[in-house]
């Protein structure tokens, strides 16, 4: 047995064995001790005597322990058996689940068998159903509250994960720290058993039991039996309640139906009926059940009913008939009665079921309108193409809420009524211009202010001999009141014929008894290639319509068994022996006192091909996505990740199962910027077109950092959720390359800076040298003048201060930027000019700034200075190389709606158009190898566009070239992010 997988750890036999083993060891050791130590005769005698005494004491103690143990065990065994008997008696009489569980708990603690007992059960959704206990303490109330909040106690987890039907916890204070009941057990143990029946766990029984009984084999067997009995009782109570509810539901259901419903046995006695049938008979149910038709109706009526019953039972198939009957209040009703065999689970007929529907009103309408059938144009309309005028029948006018006296439909009124104007209008145009079939359902708001209606409209276009559209004829059907619309279509034969022949579905009407075709519609002729006159009067077998004769057999069997065919798919032969696939619906109709099968077939040949093609394309797309070289993820607005491809898993290190939600992905990939990443992703679901998101820093599973450049686009709706596809490009190597090039650019800039330092130091050093020489000369000539010496010294100090400031300017230029900050472009350009001014002055280049902006931008100041130094130095080199007369560099800082623009222009004749687009390429230069690296403007572009998310552009003006840097204003960037 499963319960015996764990062996008992304490029993009388084990304790006895330990005592006996101890005594035996003492006797053996004492003999060995005497022999090994060669003790004296007196001492040996003393040990022998004590050995006998020990044996007597141990034996006496063993007998006492065994006797006491068996006495206690037997008493407890009887108490447990008594509790089992009481629980079984409780199960027999108690049919309320909660009372049963509560009673069982109280029985289990009676006679102090167990200290406390509690039972927890769950429903089919694993929600707490019952929590009962003998414990009424605050701790137990706290325990219940935790359970309700989906907390699972450790004892239940332990039971579920173990190999047996039970588990126990010896020390609850140490092992059940979260449990409010941990201190209630005292020196007892927590013992938990599964309540399980037919492999379904209904709940758990938890007991407080003394440790010595925790794993007693016999007590475990009894507890297993108790838990099984309680669970079986719960199972039975649930089934009884379910049957009772079904019976009540059945009674309520048939009583809520207006149709007359009744059931008879094979002796034609009534065994069930609904309230409507009671009203028809004029008696209550108690005076109907057990009676037959001769007990309830006059003899002639009873004969009529009995004859139909016998006919139905003899043929063992459903029969229907219309009949006039008289109610107890002498009113006459025209009923459609359908009687069907009532079968048991073995398929044996055990009676019949009748269902009668009141068609009195419909029959009255049919009789009234049948005479006017040829004159009525119910629900039809015409459109004269040449004049643009609509004509509508009275029913069409009524549907649109127009006055009956209206001669023509007014196109303005019609368009105002139709809610989906564009779709319906385009379909109408496509019908006239392209012969696209017009078969639409749409909604209108009638002009008379009545409720919104849903209409179905089918139309055909009539053309003259040169295919010019002359007239469009159509039908309207108000499917808001479906049954009424069907009745009106049946009454109006003309409208029925139009609907019959204009429908795109194949319709076949064949005799139930002979199988011969009675009628087919235009779609049958069009799709299958047969003329109506070629098939009427023949069977589908005779015209070889069925591609597989077994399909015909299945069709007949389905119709015979169910009285209808509901959407079965079959293949058919056309006249030209090609194949079509159709979904068939068939039902029984009664026409001219004969039974016919009305079969409607939907040609799904193209749809089936398209579905197969779609499935193939889906597989191809999945293959393309999985094998794509760039990482791809498809995710939905509710946070689910539908797909990540192989390269995504490979580069990030995470499997799909580890990142199957956006929550998991952002938590792992953006551990320090999770909230920012989630916010950015949430904004993607409002996209209407592709969006480039920029570069993100990704943390891989092994802790590495990689850089992905993301772009996303909307996919549409999948399972009702907005869906987005995000693709990435791993630019980690490019990022590293950019850093390398940036370092190269900095080194190149350092070389240029050293040249500038040399230029700026040359004059101060000359002044210092001249002043020192003057002082030395005065000393040598013994013509020392203190006032002149002080003047020379002050001049030297001024030049030294200038040299020191120059060093500080260049040192600050090369300091790395650690954080982005708000800056004004004027301040950046003034610091830049301090670095390059001497170089410009030495080359007689005029620098004219114009500061027209007070706006701030976000920037790394040193990187931005490097950009402007590169641009100004390039302009300087061009002006010097071309030996421009009056060389000038113009600076202008100004605002537009979004950007702060910094424009630097020179009068160096401009840049050739064929190289203008290349100047930002890496290693492209027009200078010689000694003076040009081709990195300056490339790194300027990297800094502006990648680091600062701005724009840098070059263009020519009248007298020279311009470079413009555009950075977003702080307030604009804050709003966007």
Short mmCIF file of C-alpha atoms in Angstrom, two decimals, residues 70 99 116 145 168 245 264 310 328 398 441 451 482 499 516 546 562 617 628 663 715-716 818 880 906 917 932 950 955:
data_model
loop_
_atom_site.label_atom_id
_atom_site.label_comp_id
_atom_site.label_asym_id
_atom_site.label_seq_id
_atom_site.Cartn_x
_atom_site.Cartn_y
_atom_site.Cartn_z
CA UNK A 70 0.36 -2.87 24.51
CA UNK A 99 -21.85 19.91 8.47
CA UNK A 116 -7.22 19.31 17.23
CA UNK A 145 -7.32 34.54 6.42
CA UNK A 168 3.97 15.03 9.44
CA UNK A 245 -29.41 21.34 -9.95
CA UNK A 264 -44.69 10.08 -23.45
CA UNK A 310 -47.84 5.21 -33.69
CA UNK A 328 -59.78 25.35 -23.05
CA UNK A 398 -40.56 51.30 -44.10
CA UNK A 441 -24.80 43.31 -44.33
CA UNK A 451 -34.11 51.96 -33.49
CA UNK A 482 -34.99 37.40 -38.57
CA UNK A 499 -33.10 35.83 -52.93
CA UNK A 516 -34.99 13.44 -56.81
CA UNK A 546 -20.61 13.11 -55.38
CA UNK A 562 -29.88 14.02 -36.63
CA UNK A 617 3.22 31.15 -45.78
CA UNK A 628 16.90 35.90 -39.69
CA UNK A 663 8.15 41.87 -17.61
CA UNK A 715 1.67 44.03 -36.87
CA UNK A 716 -2.05 44.52 -36.16
CA UNK A 818 31.07 61.74 -17.46
CA UNK A 880 45.28 79.15 -45.38
CA UNK A 906 33.91 80.51 -44.08
CA UNK A 917 28.42 63.95 -49.39
CA UNK A 932 44.80 64.95 -42.47
CA UNK A 950 21.21 65.86 -33.01
CA UNK A 955 26.30 72.82 -47.50
#
